[in-house]
């Protein structure tokens, strides 16, 4: 890959954290729960009903709107329980941490916390409970739905309301031809290579960052098998490099020319030695989330001869913190339009990322990227949402 011009060389020394931005709107809490709470005394009947229904409980909007619902999170405490907090993804206010504290029904073991949410919301959430020895993260015993944690550990429970997009494309289907996935090592890191079940003389290719989460934990191969079987995308190859660990991820996924060179000049040629990959940038997608989304966009700008499509989810376009904030947006605004398509999506609850995301959207339009797209979904900074956004983005960019 040609050495990037000075304008594409990013600033150094930025802090490894997002900007400290206060939440612009209050968390949409309700004082009344979505269910009748028990009186002091025996709560067994209440918890039997909760176990049958599953948590969180969902009820009508107390304000009467057809497109909103009351969503109540619950915890069954013990005599020693001192506090319970529920933290739905990006639905907390760092200025008011006690705003996510559950209320206790006196004389019972019932703790509760309720939000008013639009009926297409979905999100993961954490529960932290203090039973007298300090707060610790707990599973939700009344919710069997969970997704893998990003860096290992216990799965994360989630909730989704009736109008949320379905994620059925991620489930293995009987009767669908299955591609193969093999784990390799390239330049000292793990890489997963997906080969489709349908042979082709030349395969479009997806480079998806944070591969150690997307393949071993989330099962990307099932999604690709299903989309190919449905004819929504052509048979394609997928190359998934791992991020290694958090320090390495910050070091490499912050607009680094050396990392783009690794993707374009080392990883893709390596994969092309094993599968018949296209070298057409218009049929090549680089995709990522958060810092990976920032890097996907940077790779398309730095190497448009190789990456003609950037599938960007919740990209960290605020980067870096400090005087060079939103650096990549400035580069794009000062560069003539490149032969690249951007597919951008962000969660409506991502109050830190949204202002920079919208400025990037407007910059792309001003420069002339009229075949690119931008959308906002009702969720947060969340793999639960990114799963379906990834599927829709692949169909948009590579669908027949």
Coordinates of C-alpha atoms in Angstrom, one line a residue:
X1 CA 0.0 0.0 0.0
X2 CA 1.3 3.5 -0.8
X3 CA 2.5 5.4 2.3
X4 CA -0.4 7.7 3.4
X5 CA 0.0 11.4 2.7
X6 CA 0.7 13.6 5.7
X7 CA -2.9 14.6 5.9
X8 CA -3.8 10.9 6.6
X9 CA -1.2 10.5 9.4
X10 CA -3.2 10.7 12.6
X11 CA -2.3 12.6 15.8
X12 CA -0.4 10.8 18.6
X13 CA -0.9 10.6 22.3
X14 CA -4.7 10.8 22.6
X15 CA -6.2 9.5 25.8
X16 CA -7.6 6.0 25.7
X17 CA -11.1 6.9 26.6
X18 CA -14.1 8.7 25.0
X19 CA -14.8 12.3 25.9
X20 CA -16.5 12.9 29.2
X21 CA -19.8 14.2 27.9
X22 CA -22.8 14.6 30.2
X23 CA -26.1 13.0 29.1
X24 CA -28.1 15.7 27.3
X25 CA -31.5 14.3 28.3
X26 CA -32.7 12.6 31.5
X27 CA -33.1 8.8 31.6
X28 CA -36.8 8.1 30.8
X29 CA -37.7 6.7 34.2
X30 CA -41.2 6.1 35.5
X31 CA -42.2 6.0 39.1
X32 CA -45.0 3.4 38.6
X33 CA -44.0 -0.1 37.4
X34 CA -45.5 -2.1 34.6
X35 CA -47.0 -4.6 37.1
X36 CA -48.8 -4.6 40.3
X37 CA -46.4 -4.9 43.2
X38 CA -47.2 -7.1 46.2
X39 CA -48.1 -6.0 49.7
X40 CA -45.8 -6.8 52.6
X41 CA -45.9 -10.5 53.5
X42 CA -45.8 -13.5 51.2
X43 CA -44.4 -12.7 47.7
X44 CA -44.2 -16.3 46.4
X45 CA -47.2 -15.8 44.1
X46 CA -45.7 -12.6 42.7
X47 CA -42.3 -14.3 41.9
X48 CA -44.1 -17.3 40.4
X49 CA -45.8 -15.0 38.0
X50 CA -42.5 -13.2 37.3
X51 CA -40.8 -16.5 36.6
X52 CA -43.5 -17.5 34.2
X53 CA -43.5 -14.1 32.3
X54 CA -39.7 -13.5 32.3
X55 CA -38.0 -10.2 33.0
X56 CA -38.1 -7.4 32.4
X57 CA -41.9 -7.0 32.6
X58 CA -43.6 -5.0 29.9
X59 CA -46.8 -3.0 30.2
X60 CA -48.8 -0.3 28.5
X61 CA -47.4 3.3 28.4
X62 CA -48.9 5.2 31.3
X63 CA -49.1 8.3 29.0
X64 CA -51.2 6.4 26.5
X65 CA -48.9 6.4 23.5
X66 CA -49.3 3.4 21.2
X67 CA -45.6 3.3 20.3
X68 CA -44.2 3.3 23.9
X69 CA -44.2 0.8 26.7
X70 CA -43.4 0.7 30.4
X71 CA -40.5 -1.7 31.0
X72 CA -39.9 -2.9 34.6
X73 CA -36.6 -4.6 35.8
X74 CA -36.9 -6.6 38.9
X75 CA -34.6 -8.2 41.5
X76 CA -35.5 -10.6 44.4
X77 CA -33.5 -9.5 47.3
X78 CA -32.5 -11.1 50.6
X79 CA -32.7 -9.6 54.1
X80 CA -29.1 -8.4 53.6
X81 CA -29.7 -6.6 50.3
X82 CA -28.7 -2.9 50.6
X83 CA -28.9 -1.7 47.0
X84 CA -29.6 -2.9 43.5
X85 CA -28.7 -1.1 40.3
X86 CA -29.8 -1.9 36.7
X87 CA -27.7 -0.5 33.9
X88 CA -29.3 -0.9 30.4
X89 CA -26.8 -0.1 27.6
X90 CA -26.4 3.7 27.5
X91 CA -29.5 4.3 29.6
X92 CA -27.7 5.7 32.6
X93 CA -26.6 9.2 33.6
X94 CA -23.0 9.4 34.8
X95 CA -24.0 12.6 36.7
X96 CA -26.7 10.7 38.6
X97 CA -25.6 7.1 39.3
X98 CA -28.3 6.7 41.9
X99 CA -30.8 7.3 39.1
X100 CA -30.3 3.6 38.1
X101 CA -30.9 2.4 41.7
X102 CA -33.9 0.1 42.1
X103 CA -36.6 1.0 44.6
X104 CA -37.4 -1.5 47.4
X105 CA -41.0 -2.4 48.3
X106 CA -41.0 -2.1 52.1
X107 CA -41.6 -5.4 53.9
X108 CA -41.0 -7.5 50.8
X109 CA -38.0 -8.9 48.9
X110 CA -39.1 -7.0 45.7
X111 CA -36.8 -4.4 44.1
X112 CA -37.9 -2.6 40.9
X113 CA -36.9 0.1 38.4
X114 CA -39.0 1.2 35.4
X115 CA -38.3 3.0 32.1
X116 CA -40.6 4.4 29.4
X117 CA -39.2 3.2 26.1
X118 CA -40.3 3.2 22.4
X119 CA -41.6 -0.2 21.3
X120 CA -38.7 -0.8 19.0
X121 CA -36.0 -0.6 21.7
X122 CA -33.6 -3.4 22.5
X123 CA -30.5 -3.6 24.7
X124 CA -28.3 -5.5 27.0
X125 CA -28.2 -4.7 30.7
X126 CA -26.1 -5.3 33.8
X127 CA -27.4 -5.9 37.3
X128 CA -25.2 -5.0 40.3
X129 CA -26.3 -6.1 43.7
X130 CA -24.9 -5.1 47.1
X131 CA -25.9 -7.8 49.7
X132 CA -23.6 -6.2 52.4
X133 CA -20.2 -6.9 50.9
X134 CA -20.1 -4.3 48.2
X135 CA -21.7 -4.3 44.7
X136 CA -21.1 -7.3 42.4
X137 CA -22.4 -8.1 38.9
X138 CA -25.2 -10.7 38.9
X139 CA -27.1 -12.7 36.3
X140 CA -30.8 -12.0 35.9
X141 CA -32.4 -15.3 37.2
X142 CA -35.7 -14.5 35.5
X143 CA -34.3 -13.8 32.0
X144 CA -32.9 -16.7 29.9
X145 CA -32.0 -14.4 27.0
X146 CA -28.3 -13.4 26.9
X147 CA -25.4 -12.6 24.6
X148 CA -21.7 -13.3 25.1
X149 CA -19.7 -10.7 27.0
X150 CA -17.2 -8.8 24.8
X151 CA -14.0 -9.8 26.7
X152 CA -15.3 -13.1 28.2
X153 CA -16.9 -13.5 31.5
X154 CA -20.6 -14.2 32.2
X155 CA -23.1 -13.6 29.4
X156 CA -25.0 -10.4 29.4
X157 CA -28.8 -10.5 29.6
X158 CA -30.9 -8.5 27.1
X159 CA -34.4 -7.3 26.4
X160 CA -36.1 -6.4 23.2
X161 CA -39.6 -4.9 22.7
X162 CA -42.1 -6.1 20.2
X163 CA -41.2 -3.8 17.3
X164 CA -37.4 -4.3 17.6
X165 CA -35.8 -5.8 14.5
X166 CA -35.6 -9.6 14.5
X167 CA -32.3 -11.3 14.8
X168 CA -33.4 -14.7 13.4
X169 CA -30.8 -14.6 10.7
X170 CA -28.2 -15.4 13.3
X171 CA -29.7 -18.7 14.3
X172 CA -28.6 -21.9 12.5
X173 CA -31.3 -23.2 10.2
X174 CA -31.9 -26.8 9.2
X175 CA -31.5 -27.5 5.5
X176 CA -29.2 -24.6 4.9
X177 CA -25.8 -25.4 3.3
X178 CA -23.0 -24.5 5.7
X179 CA -19.7 -22.8 4.9
X180 CA -16.6 -23.7 6.8
X181 CA -14.6 -21.6 9.3
X182 CA -10.9 -22.3 10.1
X183 CA -8.8 -20.5 12.7
X184 CA -5.3 -19.5 11.5
X185 CA -2.5 -17.4 12.7
X186 CA -1.3 -14.5 10.6
X187 CA 1.5 -12.2 11.8
X188 CA 1.2 -13.7 15.3
X189 CA -2.5 -13.1 15.7
X190 CA -5.6 -15.3 15.3
X191 CA -7.6 -14.9 12.1
X192 CA -10.8 -16.7 11.2
X193 CA -11.4 -17.5 7.5
X194 CA -15.0 -18.2 6.3
X195 CA -15.4 -20.1 3.1
X196 CA -19.0 -20.1 1.7
X197 CA -20.7 -23.4 0.9
X198 CA -21.3 -22.4 -2.7
X199 CA -18.2 -22.4 -5.0
X200 CA -17.4 -19.3 -7.1
X201 CA -14.7 -18.3 -9.5
X202 CA -14.2 -15.0 -7.6
X203 CA -15.5 -14.2 -4.2
X204 CA -16.5 -10.9 -2.7
X205 CA -14.8 -10.4 0.6
X206 CA -15.7 -9.1 4.0
X207 CA -12.9 -8.0 6.4
X208 CA -14.6 -7.8 9.9
X209 CA -12.6 -6.5 12.8
X210 CA -12.8 -7.9 16.3
X211 CA -13.0 -11.3 14.9
X212 CA -12.5 -13.2 18.2
X213 CA -16.0 -11.9 19.2
X214 CA -17.9 -12.1 15.9
X215 CA -16.9 -15.7 15.1
X216 CA -16.2 -17.9 18.2
X217 CA -18.7 -16.1 20.4
X218 CA -21.5 -14.8 18.1
X219 CA -21.2 -17.3 15.2
X220 CA -20.9 -15.0 12.2
X221 CA -20.9 -18.1 10.0
X222 CA -24.5 -18.8 10.7
X223 CA -25.5 -15.3 9.5
X224 CA -23.5 -15.6 6.3
X225 CA -24.9 -19.1 5.6
X226 CA -28.4 -17.9 5.9
X227 CA -28.0 -14.7 3.9
X228 CA -26.3 -16.6 1.1
X229 CA -29.0 -19.3 1.2
X230 CA -31.7 -16.7 1.0
X231 CA -30.0 -15.0 -2.0
X232 CA -29.7 -11.7 -0.1
X233 CA -26.0 -11.6 -0.6
X234 CA -23.7 -13.5 -3.1
X235 CA -21.4 -16.3 -1.8
X236 CA -18.5 -14.4 -0.1
X237 CA -15.4 -15.0 1.9
X238 CA -15.0 -13.4 5.3
X239 CA -11.6 -12.6 7.0
X240 CA -11.8 -11.9 10.7
X241 CA -8.6 -10.7 12.5
X242 CA -8.7 -10.7 16.3
X243 CA -8.2 -7.5 18.3
X244 CA -5.9 -9.4 20.7
X245 CA -6.7 -7.4 23.9
X246 CA -7.9 -3.9 24.9
X247 CA -4.4 -2.1 24.9
X248 CA -3.6 -3.6 21.5
X249 CA -7.0 -2.6 20.2
X250 CA -6.6 1.0 21.3
X251 CA -3.1 1.1 19.8
X252 CA -4.1 -0.3 16.4
X253 CA -7.7 0.7 15.9
X254 CA -7.1 4.5 16.1
X255 CA -6.5 5.4 12.4
X256 CA -3.1 3.7 12.2
X257 CA -1.4 3.5 8.7
X258 CA 0.5 0.4 9.8
X259 CA -2.7 -1.4 10.7
X260 CA -4.4 -0.6 7.4
X261 CA -1.2 -1.8 5.6
X262 CA -1.5 -5.1 7.6
X263 CA -5.1 -5.5 6.4
X264 CA -4.5 -4.5 2.7
X265 CA -1.0 -5.8 2.1
X266 CA -0.6 -8.8 4.4
X267 CA -4.0 -10.2 5.5
X268 CA -5.9 -10.0 2.2
X269 CA -3.0 -11.4 0.1
X270 CA -2.7 -14.2 2.7
X271 CA -6.5 -15.0 2.4
X272 CA -6.3 -14.8 -1.4
X273 CA -3.7 -17.6 -1.3
X274 CA -6.3 -19.8 0.2
X275 CA -9.6 -18.7 -1.5
X276 CA -10.4 -17.1 -4.9
X277 CA -10.9 -13.6 -3.6
X278 CA -11.8 -10.6 -5.7
X279 CA -9.4 -7.7 -5.9
X280 CA -12.2 -5.4 -6.9
X281 CA -12.6 -2.7 -4.1
X282 CA -16.3 -2.3 -5.1
X283 CA -16.9 -5.9 -3.9
X284 CA -14.7 -5.6 -0.8
X285 CA -16.2 -4.5 2.5
X286 CA -14.2 -3.5 5.6
X287 CA -16.5 -3.5 8.7
X288 CA -16.1 -2.6 12.4
X289 CA -17.8 -1.3 15.5
X290 CA -16.8 1.5 17.9
X291 CA -13.0 2.0 17.4
X292 CA -13.4 -0.7 14.7
X293 CA -15.9 1.4 12.9
X294 CA -13.5 4.4 13.0
X295 CA -10.8 2.1 11.6
X296 CA -13.1 0.7 8.9
X297 CA -13.8 4.3 7.7
X298 CA -10.1 5.2 7.9
X299 CA -9.1 2.1 5.9
X300 CA -11.5 3.1 3.1
X301 CA -10.1 6.6 3.0
X302 CA -6.4 5.5 3.3
X303 CA -6.7 2.5 0.9
X304 CA -9.7 3.1 -1.5
X305 CA -7.9 1.0 -4.1
X306 CA -8.5 -2.0 -1.8
X307 CA -11.6 -1.1 0.3
X308 CA -14.4 0.3 -1.7
X309 CA -17.1 -0.2 1.1
X310 CA -16.9 0.7 4.7
X311 CA -19.6 -0.8 7.0
X312 CA -19.4 1.4 10.1
X313 CA -21.4 0.7 13.3
X314 CA -21.3 3.2 16.2
X315 CA -17.9 4.4 14.9
X316 CA -15.8 6.5 17.4
X317 CA -15.6 9.6 15.2
X318 CA -15.2 11.8 18.3
X319 CA -11.6 10.4 18.3
X320 CA -9.2 11.7 19.5
X321 CA -10.0 13.5 22.7
X322 CA -8.3 16.9 22.7
X323 CA -7.5 19.6 20.2
X324 CA -7.7 17.3 17.2
X325 CA -11.1 16.0 18.0
X326 CA -13.1 14.4 15.1
X327 CA -9.8 14.2 13.1
X328 CA -11.1 11.8 10.5
X329 CA -14.1 13.8 9.7
X330 CA -11.8 16.8 9.0
X331 CA -9.7 14.7 6.7
X332 CA -12.8 13.5 4.7
X333 CA -14.0 17.1 4.5
X334 CA -10.8 18.3 3.0
X335 CA -10.3 15.3 0.6
X336 CA -12.0 15.1 -2.9
X337 CA -14.6 12.4 -3.1
X338 CA -13.1 8.9 -3.2
X339 CA -14.6 5.9 -5.0
X340 CA -15.9 4.6 -1.7
X341 CA -19.4 3.9 -0.2
X342 CA -20.0 4.3 3.5
X343 CA -22.8 2.6 5.4
X344 CA -23.1 4.2 8.8
X345 CA -25.4 3.3 11.7
X346 CA -25.6 4.6 15.3
X347 CA -27.8 4.0 18.4
X348 CA -30.1 6.7 19.5
X349 CA -28.9 6.3 23.1
X350 CA -25.2 6.9 22.1
X351 CA -25.2 10.5 23.3
X352 CA -21.4 10.6 23.3
X353 CA -21.0 9.5 19.7
X354 CA -24.1 10.9 18.0
X355 CA -23.0 14.6 17.6
X356 CA -19.8 13.6 15.9
X357 CA -21.7 10.9 13.8
X358 CA -24.1 13.5 12.5
X359 CA -21.3 15.9 11.6
X360 CA -19.7 13.1 9.7
X361 CA -23.0 12.4 7.9
X362 CA -23.3 16.0 6.9
X363 CA -19.6 16.1 5.8
X364 CA -20.1 13.1 3.6
X365 CA -23.1 14.7 2.0
X366 CA -21.2 18.0 1.4
X367 CA -18.3 16.2 -0.2
X368 CA -20.6 14.2 -2.5
X369 CA -20.9 10.7 -1.1
X370 CA -24.5 10.5 -2.2
X371 CA -24.5 6.7 -2.6
X372 CA -23.6 6.3 1.1
X373 CA -26.2 5.9 3.8
X374 CA -26.7 6.8 7.5
X375 CA -29.3 5.5 10.0
X376 CA -30.0 5.6 13.7
X377 CA -31.5 2.6 15.6
X378 CA -33.3 2.5 18.9
X379 CA -30.5 1.1 21.0
X380 CA -27.0 1.8 22.5
X381 CA -23.4 0.8 21.9
X382 CA -24.4 -2.8 21.8
X383 CA -23.5 -6.0 20.0
X384 CA -27.2 -6.9 20.4
X385 CA -28.0 -4.1 18.0
X386 CA -24.9 -4.5 15.8
X387 CA -25.8 -8.0 14.9
X388 CA -28.8 -7.0 12.8
X389 CA -27.1 -3.8 11.6
X390 CA -24.3 -5.9 10.3
X391 CA -26.7 -8.1 8.4
X392 CA -28.6 -5.2 6.9
X393 CA -25.3 -3.4 5.9
X394 CA -24.0 -6.5 4.1
X395 CA -27.2 -6.8 2.1
X396 CA -27.1 -3.0 1.3
X397 CA -23.5 -3.1 0.2
X398 CA -23.2 -6.5 -1.5
X399 CA -26.8 -7.6 -2.1
X400 CA -27.7 -8.5 -5.7

